Amino acid sequence: MQTVFVKNFTLPELENWVESIGERRFRARQLFRHIYARRVRSWQECSDLSKMFRVQLEFGTQLDALTLIEKREAEDGTKKYLFELHDGHSIESVLIPDPPRQTLCISSQVGCALGCKFCVTGSLGFKRNLSVAEIVDQICQVQREHARITNLVFMGMGEPLANYDSVQKAMQIMLDPNGMAFSHRRITVSTAGLIPQLQRLGKESPVNLAISLHAPDDELRTRLMPINTKYPLAQLMEACREYPLPPRKRITFEYILMDGINDEPTHARKLITLLHGVRAKVNLIPLNPHPDIPYFQPPEQRILDFQEILQNARINTLIRQSRGSDIRAACGQLAAQYCRTAKA
Ligand code: SAH
Ligand code: SF4
């Protein structure tokens, strides 16, 4: 029998699966609670299941999809988790304490195909999509390390909307009251702007949306983010204007500030025009430097000036300071250098 990764299943799928092996459908709900609420490490801990069912699970299924290889803590308390996958690839997740919140930044792919010029994950190229189990297990394993997670952001390695189906199913498990029971207000999908999937997400999932913008005109954005050729700014902003937002919610626009590239007052003014008619808030992120990246952080005053121009136009604008950069855990620095297949 082929090994079944139980964390690949949403609750309705798990119900079908338990039925297919001769058990009653309600057992699925029990399994879901054991997996996501009790966070068992072995089926032997599930004493409310029959011995026969437990043996069946023991031999036919796999609970964990990831192996925790290393955990590092930065000076500011940010923790980076390195996981190995079954085929030897590796990914990283980052836990960012920001009391009372604890945000886990999760990966959706090994590498990324979009090749943004400021991002180390992008410079790795694309290896493969993560399965549903590999996405949700990042959360399970960090919770198992006794970490209380309050918020989830798809801002680790990869482009979540390029792995739409698995990300969508993983979110169903995160949101399921019998599963991880997170509120949709506490989950954020960040995307470089894949428009068709963005439109699908708006129809199918009520989670928060963040758009990686980083440039206010097509010429510059295409230079920094090649995906802009396929989905240029006018179309992206149109999709944002039409995005079905619940009342009082806004789309977050991420804008990495790069010294001498996109940090002039003219860029800020173009950004104001671009965001016209969009319920937006802006996160300014001073670039996280890396030896493989040809860009640098602007001086602090330039960052403050940029913020002021946006704020004067009544755009809610925050400066997001980098966390965990001393252990290369900051945005865009995730490279998961431990990779058996790559070394071989
Ligand atoms: N692919 C998705 C999600 C992962 S990237 C996306 O691009 O939105 C998460 C965030 O980190 C994005 O906003 C991305 O633009 C940002 N990022 C990438 N490289 C960075 C760097 N060197 N410094 C700061 N932020 C970076
Ligand atoms: Fe991919 Fe996002 Fe990095 Fe761009 S910024 S290469 S979309 S992970």
JSON list of C-alpha atoms and ligand atoms in Angstrom, two decimals, residues 108-109 111-125 154-160 190-194 212 214 224-227 256 331-334, ligand 2:
[
{"chain": "A", "resi": 108, "resn": "SER", "atom": "CA", "xyz": [4.66, 27.60, -0.30]},
{"chain": "A", "resi": 109, "resn": "GLN", "atom": "CA", "xyz": [7.32, 26.42, -2.78]},
{"chain": "A", "resi": 111, "resn": "GLY", "atom": "CA", "xyz": [12.55, 28.25, -4.54]},
{"chain": "A", "resi": 112, "resn": "CYS", "atom": "CA", "xyz": [10.47, 30.51, -6.80]},
{"chain": "A", "resi": 113, "resn": "ALA", "atom": "CA", "xyz": [10.12, 30.83, -10.56]},
{"chain": "A", "resi": 114, "resn": "LEU", "atom": "CA", "xyz": [9.39, 34.56, -10.62]},
{"chain": "A", "resi": 115, "resn": "GLY", "atom": "CA", "xyz": [12.99, 35.70, -10.25]},
{"chain": "A", "resi": 116, "resn": "CYS", "atom": "CA", "xyz": [12.55, 39.11, -8.60]},
{"chain": "A", "resi": 117, "resn": "LYS", "atom": "CA", "xyz": [15.94, 40.79, -8.66]},
{"chain": "A", "resi": 118, "resn": "PHE", "atom": "CA", "xyz": [15.99, 41.75, -4.96]},
{"chain": "A", "resi": 119, "resn": "CYS", "atom": "CA", "xyz": [15.00, 38.34, -3.57]},
{"chain": "A", "resi": 120, "resn": "VAL", "atom": "CA", "xyz": [17.37, 35.52, -2.65]},
{"chain": "A", "resi": 121, "resn": "THR", "atom": "CA", "xyz": [14.64, 32.88, -2.94]},
{"chain": "A", "resi": 122, "resn": "GLY", "atom": "CA", "xyz": [14.08, 34.12, -6.50]},
{"chain": "A", "resi": 123, "resn": "SER", "atom": "CA", "xyz": [17.76, 33.82, -7.32]},
{"chain": "A", "resi": 124, "resn": "LEU", "atom": "CA", "xyz": [17.59, 30.11, -6.41]},
{"chain": "A", "resi": 125, "resn": "GLY", "atom": "CA", "xyz": [15.17, 29.41, -9.21]},
{"chain": "A", "resi": 154, "resn": "PHE", "atom": "CA", "xyz": [2.53, 33.32, 3.22]},
{"chain": "A", "resi": 155, "resn": "MET", "atom": "CA", "xyz": [5.71, 35.38, 2.99]},
{"chain": "A", "resi": 156, "resn": "GLY", "atom": "CA", "xyz": [8.35, 32.67, 3.20]},
{"chain": "A", "resi": 157, "resn": "MET", "atom": "CA", "xyz": [9.83, 30.93, 0.19]},
{"chain": "A", "resi": 158, "resn": "GLY", "atom": "CA", "xyz": [7.80, 30.85, -3.02]},
{"chain": "A", "resi": 159, "resn": "GLU", "atom": "CA", "xyz": [4.84, 32.47, -4.71]},
{"chain": "A", "resi": 160, "resn": "PRO", "atom": "CA", "xyz": [1.70, 31.12, -3.00]},
{"chain": "A", "resi": 190, "resn": "SER", "atom": "CA", "xyz": [1.28, 37.75, -0.20]},
{"chain": "A", "resi": 191, "resn": "THR", "atom": "CA", "xyz": [1.66, 37.73, -3.97]},
{"chain": "A", "resi": 192, "resn": "ALA", "atom": "CA", "xyz": [3.76, 39.30, -6.67]},
{"chain": "A", "resi": 193, "resn": "GLY", "atom": "CA", "xyz": [0.48, 39.75, -8.56]},
{"chain": "A", "resi": 194, "resn": "LEU", "atom": "CA", "xyz": [-0.71, 36.71, -10.53]},
{"chain": "A", "resi": 212, "resn": "SER", "atom": "CA", "xyz": [4.29, 42.99, -3.53]},
{"chain": "A", "resi": 214, "resn": "HIS", "atom": "CA", "xyz": [7.92, 47.63, -5.09]},
{"chain": "A", "resi": 224, "resn": "LEU", "atom": "CA", "xyz": [12.83, 44.47, -10.70]},
{"chain": "A", "resi": 225, "resn": "MET", "atom": "CA", "xyz": [10.03, 41.93, -11.15]},
{"chain": "A", "resi": 226, "resn": "PRO", "atom": "CA", "xyz": [9.93, 40.17, -14.56]},
{"chain": "A", "resi": 227, "resn": "ILE", "atom": "CA", "xyz": [6.34, 38.97, -13.87]},
{"chain": "A", "resi": 256, "resn": "ILE", "atom": "CA", "xyz": [10.74, 47.52, -0.57]},
{"chain": "A", "resi": 331, "resn": "CYS", "atom": "CA", "xyz": [12.05, 38.77, 4.17]},
{"chain": "A", "resi": 332, "resn": "GLY", "atom": "CA", "xyz": [13.64, 37.69, 0.93]},
{"chain": "A", "resi": 333, "resn": "GLN", "atom": "CA", "xyz": [16.66, 36.16, 2.65]},
{"chain": "A", "resi": 334, "resn": "LEU", "atom": "CA", "xyz": [15.32, 32.61, 2.93]},
{"chain": "B", "resi": 2, "resn": "SF4", "atom": "FE1", "xyz": [9.29, 34.87, -5.72]},
{"chain": "B", "resi": 2, "resn": "SF4", "atom": "FE2", "xyz": [8.21, 36.61, -3.97]},
{"chain": "B", "resi": 2, "resn": "SF4", "atom": "FE3", "xyz": [10.88, 36.31, -4.12]},
{"chain": "B", "resi": 2, "resn": "SF4", "atom": "FE4", "xyz": [9.58, 37.49, -6.12]},
{"chain": "B", "resi": 2, "resn": "SF4", "atom": "S1", "xyz": [9.75, 38.23, -4.01]},
{"chain": "B", "resi": 2, "resn": "SF4", "atom": "S2", "xyz": [11.16, 35.91, -6.34]},
{"chain": "B", "resi": 2, "resn": "SF4", "atom": "S3", "xyz": [7.67, 36.35, -6.14]},
{"chain": "B", "resi": 2, "resn": "SF4", "atom": "S4", "xyz": [9.41, 34.78, -3.47]}
]
